[in-house]
Amino acid sequence: MAINFMKELQWRGMVHDAMPGAEEHLLNGMQSAYVGIDPTADSLHIGHLVAVMMLRHFQLAGHKPFALIGGATGMIGDPSGKSAERNLLDESTLRHNQNAIKVQLSRFLDFESDAENRAELVNNYDWMKDFSFINFIRDVGKHITVNYMMAKDSVKKRLSAEAKEGMSFTEFTYQLVQGYDFLHLYQNHNCTVQMGGSDQWGNITTGTELIRRIGGGKGYALTCPLITKADGTKFGKTEGGNIWLDAERTSPYKFYQYWLNTSDIDAEKFIKIFTFLSQKEIEALISEHSEAPHLRQLQKKLAEEITTMVHSKEELDNAIQASAILFGKSTSEDLMKLNEKTFLDVFDGVPQAEVSKTAVDQGLDIIAALAADTGFLKSNGEARRELKQNSISVNKEKVKEDFVITTKDLINDKFVLLQKGKKSYFVLVVK
């Protein structure tokens, strides 16, 4: 192996726990490992990325990665760190989600080449759907004691005094189903390693136990730390919810901004986990950043690398250009290039007022646009004063008192951006 997979993960801070012998096992020729992915949405979010990066490093080290879509387990719900059960999904929704997730995974993993270690996507619904309850409890359940299952932290937490809702039998059996996945992949694909977040250790080791007791073999568990932020807020969450990999759910601009706004402490940690830059490159960047932290070189490089990886270089360039609209010099031409979603993201929280399409078709007087029809400025008199002082812009271009807004000024046939001075923005929505 050209790359020592475990050493690569260790310097990146991506190993929380590893079963004894795992590193030696992975140095002994090409091995196969899998990560389970919850298919309850048709997109991954950045909370999934650590495990996906592990699979990518695994493949780069010459090993064979499996991405397991939890179609069956997604119908049950995993008690690990959760306070409530999931919604149950039907098969057609699961298949749709699986296909969408595979497209996203293809940006990280090679599924298509003829390489011996090309990635494979599997869905546990395919082998669980025909498993009768009687066969499952006879062939699998009898090998694991209730005492063993009760000792798992994920189960203990749900059964503790604080968890008033308790735990359903469905959720209690989750670790058996996940454990069986590992056994199935071991027996059918010679898969000897399962990787996941540190909250999955209990479920993964149930799988290694089934491999030992039923398969008569040896499986290995490897977990990564759960990502936390230095300020205590939840990684991957904003006021608007998850940061998704799907551009329709989270625009590339918002995605880019999330990483750009990372704290210095987090950026130093995240650049090791969420990029494929070498140790030497990262150490140089950290050193450069420490000399001039106000330039935020670490955050910029992190945001550039991950936005390009998840979206594309073109989307990165668009996101940088969109960022410059608020924070740098930009023109009406730059504004006109923004699609509706990015425009709304850039000017999220900026006050708005609606004006009629008819008024714009006929030509909307700038005084009316600033005051009487919108309330951006308090009065027509204030509007005139600001215009005389040359402090009013329409779509980033300075205007005078005789300016008239027409259809040619519409961004996406719908918006006009008004601005007083450098930082006071107002959006006209034309309907």
XYZ file of C-alpha atoms in Angstrom:
431
model
C 0.000 0.000 0.000
C 1.368 3.365 -1.014
C -0.512 5.130 1.779
C -0.897 3.976 5.379
C -4.631 4.597 5.788
C -4.643 4.665 9.596
C -1.655 7.015 9.821
C -3.284 9.330 7.268
C -6.476 9.504 9.352
C -4.587 9.893 12.624
C -2.665 13.048 11.677
C -5.914 14.498 10.354
C -7.611 13.936 13.722
C -10.105 11.502 12.190
C -9.663 8.492 14.500
C -11.664 8.220 17.719
C -11.447 4.486 18.340
C -10.034 1.499 16.492
C -10.278 -2.163 17.351
C -6.901 -3.741 18.209
C -5.222 -5.163 15.103
C -7.089 -2.878 12.677
C -3.963 -1.076 11.443
C -2.031 -4.315 10.866
C -5.042 -5.783 9.054
C -5.219 -2.775 6.716
C -1.512 -3.058 5.890
C -2.036 -6.638 4.747
C -3.110 -6.047 1.109
C -6.371 -4.611 -0.246
C -9.248 -4.759 2.260
C -12.920 -3.742 2.071
C -14.735 -1.432 4.469
C -18.162 0.128 4.601
C -19.967 3.119 6.029
C -23.720 3.176 6.579
C -25.662 6.193 5.326
C -29.156 7.159 6.451
C -31.398 7.600 3.371
C -34.167 9.636 5.037
C -33.501 12.596 2.671
C -32.520 12.795 -1.005
C -29.337 14.635 -0.108
C -26.406 14.219 2.226
C -25.582 17.084 4.571
C -22.160 18.079 5.854
C -22.668 15.932 8.959
C -22.223 12.931 6.617
C -18.996 14.253 5.154
C -16.532 12.899 7.724
C -17.558 9.307 7.003
C -17.527 9.998 3.243
C -14.013 11.463 3.534
C -12.956 8.317 5.413
C -14.206 6.206 2.489
C -12.332 8.417 0.026
C -9.066 8.152 1.993
C -9.691 4.398 2.154
C -9.970 4.193 -1.628
C -6.928 6.446 -2.145
C -4.957 4.029 0.054
C -5.781 1.229 -2.407
C -8.664 -0.351 -0.464
C -12.217 -1.022 -1.627
C -14.994 1.168 -0.141
C -18.657 0.233 0.193
C -21.351 2.846 0.822
C -24.304 1.155 2.460
C -27.647 2.892 2.090
C -29.719 1.977 5.142
C -33.006 1.324 3.379
C -34.119 -1.224 5.988
C -32.596 0.523 8.987
C -33.982 3.829 7.693
C -37.397 2.269 8.126
C -36.640 1.566 11.784
C -34.641 4.439 13.290
C -31.333 4.396 15.103
C -31.367 5.138 18.836
C -27.750 6.364 18.865
C -27.841 9.912 20.176
C -31.416 10.376 19.007
C -34.230 11.411 21.289
C -37.061 10.226 19.057
C -37.782 7.669 16.360
C -37.569 8.534 12.687
C -40.422 8.736 10.239
C -40.798 5.490 8.316
C -40.297 5.761 4.551
C -41.865 3.802 1.690
C -39.755 1.895 -0.835
C -40.152 4.307 -3.777
C -38.986 7.248 -1.611
C -36.011 5.197 -0.386
C -35.002 4.327 -3.978
C -35.265 7.963 -5.055
C -33.125 9.029 -2.087
C -30.588 6.283 -2.808
C -30.131 7.405 -6.432
C -29.709 11.065 -5.415
C -27.176 10.144 -2.718
C -25.138 8.037 -5.169
C -24.767 11.047 -7.488
C -23.370 13.067 -4.572
C -21.055 10.252 -3.447
C -19.697 10.049 -7.019
C -17.996 13.396 -6.452
C -15.837 11.676 -3.830
C -15.677 7.998 -4.757
C -14.826 6.173 -7.974
C -17.784 3.890 -8.756
C -17.237 3.669 -12.506
C -13.682 2.604 -13.323
C -12.403 -0.928 -13.906
C -10.132 -0.658 -10.861
C -10.228 -3.611 -8.507
C -10.935 -1.239 -5.631
C -13.763 0.723 -7.286
C -16.477 1.756 -4.828
C -19.785 -0.074 -4.571
C -23.183 1.107 -3.374
C -25.400 -1.409 -1.573
C -28.759 -1.109 0.181
C -29.573 -3.284 3.191
C -33.234 -3.270 2.166
C -32.237 -5.651 -0.652
C -31.243 -8.425 1.753
C -33.538 -7.568 4.653
C -36.859 -7.282 2.764
C -37.287 -11.047 2.318
C -36.004 -11.959 5.782
C -38.956 -13.253 7.820
C -39.202 -12.271 11.462
C -39.014 -15.946 12.500
C -35.876 -16.564 10.439
C -34.228 -13.429 11.744
C -34.758 -14.149 15.439
C -33.789 -17.798 14.891
C -30.696 -17.262 12.709
C -29.420 -13.977 14.129
C -31.178 -13.065 17.369
C -30.217 -16.221 19.248
C -26.519 -15.377 18.918
C -26.698 -12.092 20.871
C -27.933 -11.930 24.472
C -30.235 -9.234 25.818
C -27.556 -8.524 28.461
C -25.078 -7.754 25.666
C -27.566 -5.447 23.918
C -28.558 -3.662 27.138
C -24.921 -2.857 27.932
C -24.627 -0.565 24.878
C -24.446 3.142 25.700
C -27.022 4.046 23.032
C -29.546 1.698 24.671
C -28.702 2.744 28.228
C -29.238 6.423 27.412
C -32.679 5.771 25.975
C -33.671 3.673 28.964
C -32.361 6.155 31.526
C -34.604 8.187 33.803
C -34.248 11.328 31.631
C -35.613 9.635 28.509
C -39.286 9.687 29.416
C -40.534 8.222 26.131
C -38.452 5.064 26.640
C -37.452 2.928 23.698
C -39.549 0.827 21.353
C -38.745 -2.799 20.566
C -38.182 -1.664 16.953
C -35.357 0.619 17.997
C -33.980 -1.906 20.469
C -33.471 -4.364 17.589
C -31.651 -1.769 15.479
C -28.199 -2.922 16.563
C -29.052 -6.483 15.498
C -30.069 -5.324 12.029
C -26.942 -3.171 11.662
C -24.857 -6.008 13.050
C -26.366 -8.353 10.471
C -25.432 -5.892 7.690
C -21.787 -6.252 8.679
C -22.106 -10.057 8.720
C -23.843 -10.035 5.300
C -21.134 -7.846 3.738
C -18.437 -9.959 5.381
C -19.913 -13.189 3.979
C -20.829 -11.856 0.517
C -18.224 -9.173 -0.186
C -15.326 -10.104 2.117
C -15.888 -6.787 3.925
C -13.875 -6.834 7.142
C -14.091 -3.240 8.420
C -16.992 -1.005 9.384
C -16.401 2.716 9.863
C -18.646 5.405 11.314
C -19.066 8.112 13.921
C -18.039 7.431 17.513
C -21.737 7.161 18.473
C -21.880 4.026 16.274
C -19.251 2.048 18.208
C -21.859 -0.099 19.967
C -23.700 -0.986 16.760
C -20.455 -1.705 14.891
C -19.096 -3.991 17.593
C -22.372 -5.944 17.565
C -21.518 -6.642 13.917
C -18.012 -7.829 14.787
C -19.579 -10.109 17.420
C -21.933 -11.658 14.824
C -19.005 -12.164 12.434
C -17.157 -13.997 15.218
C -20.109 -16.090 16.399
C -21.837 -16.881 13.091
C -19.195 -16.237 10.435
C -16.308 -17.658 12.427
C -14.186 -14.726 11.282
C -12.779 -11.398 12.365
C -14.293 -7.985 11.733
C -12.852 -4.615 12.742
C -14.431 -1.412 14.006
C -13.055 2.059 13.296
C -14.764 5.271 14.376
C -14.133 8.966 13.840
C -14.858 11.694 16.397
C -18.206 13.468 16.257
C -17.435 16.924 14.898
C -17.983 19.759 17.333
C -17.455 23.505 17.061
C -15.266 25.463 19.450
C -18.125 27.793 20.430
C -20.370 24.894 21.456
C -22.918 25.377 18.648
C -23.784 22.365 16.530
C -21.582 21.616 13.534
C -23.427 21.689 10.211
C -26.425 23.614 11.493
C -27.498 27.210 10.918
C -30.663 29.072 11.817
C -32.038 27.822 8.514
C -31.307 24.174 9.370
C -28.824 21.672 7.898
C -26.094 22.611 5.431
C -26.933 20.238 2.561
C -24.777 19.061 -0.333
C -27.701 19.535 -2.728
C -27.494 22.994 -4.353
C -31.303 23.258 -4.340
C -31.431 22.844 -0.568
C -28.332 24.896 0.296
C -27.027 27.189 -2.433
C -23.300 26.997 -3.243
C -23.083 30.603 -1.978
C -24.477 29.688 1.453
C -22.353 26.538 1.486
C -19.223 28.590 0.762
C -20.160 31.203 3.375
C -20.619 28.518 6.058
C -16.977 27.443 5.755
C -15.699 30.994 5.239
C -17.245 32.045 8.558
C -15.523 29.272 10.523
C -13.552 30.338 13.615
C -9.745 30.128 13.555
C -9.737 27.142 15.938
C -12.316 25.238 13.885
C -10.711 26.122 10.536
C -7.427 24.580 11.714
C -9.269 21.370 12.621
C -11.648 21.289 9.635
C -9.012 21.849 6.936
C -7.411 18.532 7.957
C -10.719 16.661 7.913
C -12.564 18.195 4.953
C -9.811 18.626 2.361
C -7.249 16.359 0.708
C -4.415 18.853 1.104
C -1.190 17.227 2.281
C 0.205 17.554 5.802
C 2.969 19.797 4.459
C 0.494 22.103 2.660
C -1.743 22.352 5.722
C 1.140 23.082 8.110
C 2.308 25.865 5.768
C -1.218 27.320 5.634
C -1.590 27.219 9.435
C 1.768 28.977 9.814
C 0.808 31.608 7.215
C -2.550 32.140 8.928
C -0.992 32.600 12.381
C 1.151 35.443 11.037
C -1.821 37.335 9.573
C -5.077 35.892 10.972
C -7.092 38.916 9.780
C -6.571 37.758 6.170
C -8.410 34.507 7.019
C -6.281 32.485 4.573
C -7.163 29.232 6.353
C -10.911 29.828 6.082
C -10.638 30.908 2.445
C -8.670 27.813 1.451
C -11.025 25.518 3.398
C -14.096 27.111 1.772
C -12.522 26.965 -1.697
C -11.441 23.324 -1.467
C -14.703 21.948 -0.090
C -17.015 24.051 -2.285
C -15.120 22.922 -5.402
C -15.278 19.301 -4.246
C -19.000 19.282 -3.415
C -20.165 21.595 -6.221
C -17.602 22.662 -8.868
C -14.941 25.259 -9.629
C -17.564 27.235 -11.563
C -19.930 27.284 -8.565
C -17.028 28.314 -6.320
C -16.262 31.252 -8.627
C -19.949 32.254 -8.590
C -20.011 32.048 -4.782
C -16.881 34.223 -4.494
C -18.399 36.720 -6.917
C -21.676 36.737 -4.953
C -19.743 37.304 -1.709
C -18.018 40.320 -3.272
C -21.410 41.919 -3.934
C -21.924 42.478 -0.218
C -18.330 42.806 0.925
C -16.391 44.222 -1.994
C -16.583 46.178 -5.208
C -19.088 44.825 -7.707
C -21.175 46.049 -10.617
C -24.745 45.777 -11.859
C -23.402 43.204 -14.314
C -22.324 40.988 -11.389
C -25.778 41.323 -9.825
C -27.522 40.384 -13.067
C -25.584 37.099 -13.152
C -27.037 35.895 -9.822
C -29.798 33.317 -9.984
C -32.867 33.932 -7.821
C -31.837 31.563 -5.011
C -28.358 33.044 -4.696
C -29.721 36.597 -4.857
C -32.134 35.856 -1.989
C -29.348 34.155 -0.022
C -26.967 37.094 -0.480
C -29.617 39.572 0.635
C -31.187 37.353 3.283
C -32.604 39.560 6.048
C -32.460 42.746 3.941
C -35.793 44.678 4.147
C -38.109 44.245 1.170
C -41.158 45.899 -0.327
C -43.385 44.834 -3.201
C -44.075 47.073 -6.174
C -46.353 46.278 -9.086
C -45.036 45.054 -12.421
C -47.301 47.622 -14.079
C -45.564 50.487 -12.236
C -42.151 49.256 -13.423
C -43.434 48.702 -16.990
C -44.561 52.332 -17.026
C -41.365 53.547 -15.330
C -41.075 53.854 -11.549
C -39.865 57.248 -10.345
C -36.791 56.906 -8.063
C -38.336 59.149 -5.360
C -41.408 56.879 -5.180
C -39.161 53.798 -5.169
C -37.140 55.153 -2.248
C -39.938 56.536 -0.074
C -43.623 56.833 -0.940
C -44.113 53.373 -2.494
C -41.682 51.401 -0.320
C -40.813 53.094 2.964
C -37.064 52.475 2.479
C -36.472 56.140 3.361
C -38.773 58.069 5.707
C -39.929 60.771 3.278
C -39.658 62.136 -0.237
C -37.608 64.997 1.227
C -35.038 62.578 2.657
C -34.964 60.767 -0.688
C -34.178 64.018 -2.519
C -31.442 64.958 -0.014
C -29.741 61.542 -0.332
C -29.937 61.718 -4.139
C -28.380 65.208 -4.146
C -25.564 63.883 -1.931
C -24.938 61.112 -4.495
C -25.449 58.368 -1.904
C -28.189 56.341 -3.677
C -27.460 53.376 -5.940
C -29.778 51.179 -7.997
C -28.262 47.757 -8.677
C -24.847 49.073 -7.499
C -24.880 52.058 -9.922
C -25.144 55.625 -8.559
C -28.307 57.453 -9.712
C -29.645 61.033 -9.759
C -33.060 62.509 -9.005
C -34.294 62.073 -12.579
C -33.670 58.285 -12.612
C -36.584 55.990 -13.539
C -36.657 52.249 -12.792
C -37.788 50.187 -15.813
C -37.908 46.504 -16.756
C -34.270 46.626 -17.931
C -33.256 47.173 -14.277
C -34.863 43.929 -13.087
C -32.600 41.185 -11.712
C -34.068 37.801 -12.666
C -37.143 39.704 -13.990
C -38.134 40.177 -10.367
C -35.791 42.220 -8.136
C -34.265 45.686 -7.907
C -31.532 46.411 -5.360
C -31.611 49.858 -3.748
C -28.701 51.084 -1.644
C -28.023 54.095 0.554
C -24.364 54.624 1.312
C -22.181 51.532 1.638
C -24.161 49.238 3.893
C -27.878 50.123 3.824
C -29.644 47.815 1.338
C -33.283 47.430 0.319
C -34.844 44.958 -2.132
C -37.810 45.766 -4.370
C -39.783 42.661 -5.301
C -41.692 43.250 -8.524
C -44.983 41.370 -8.772
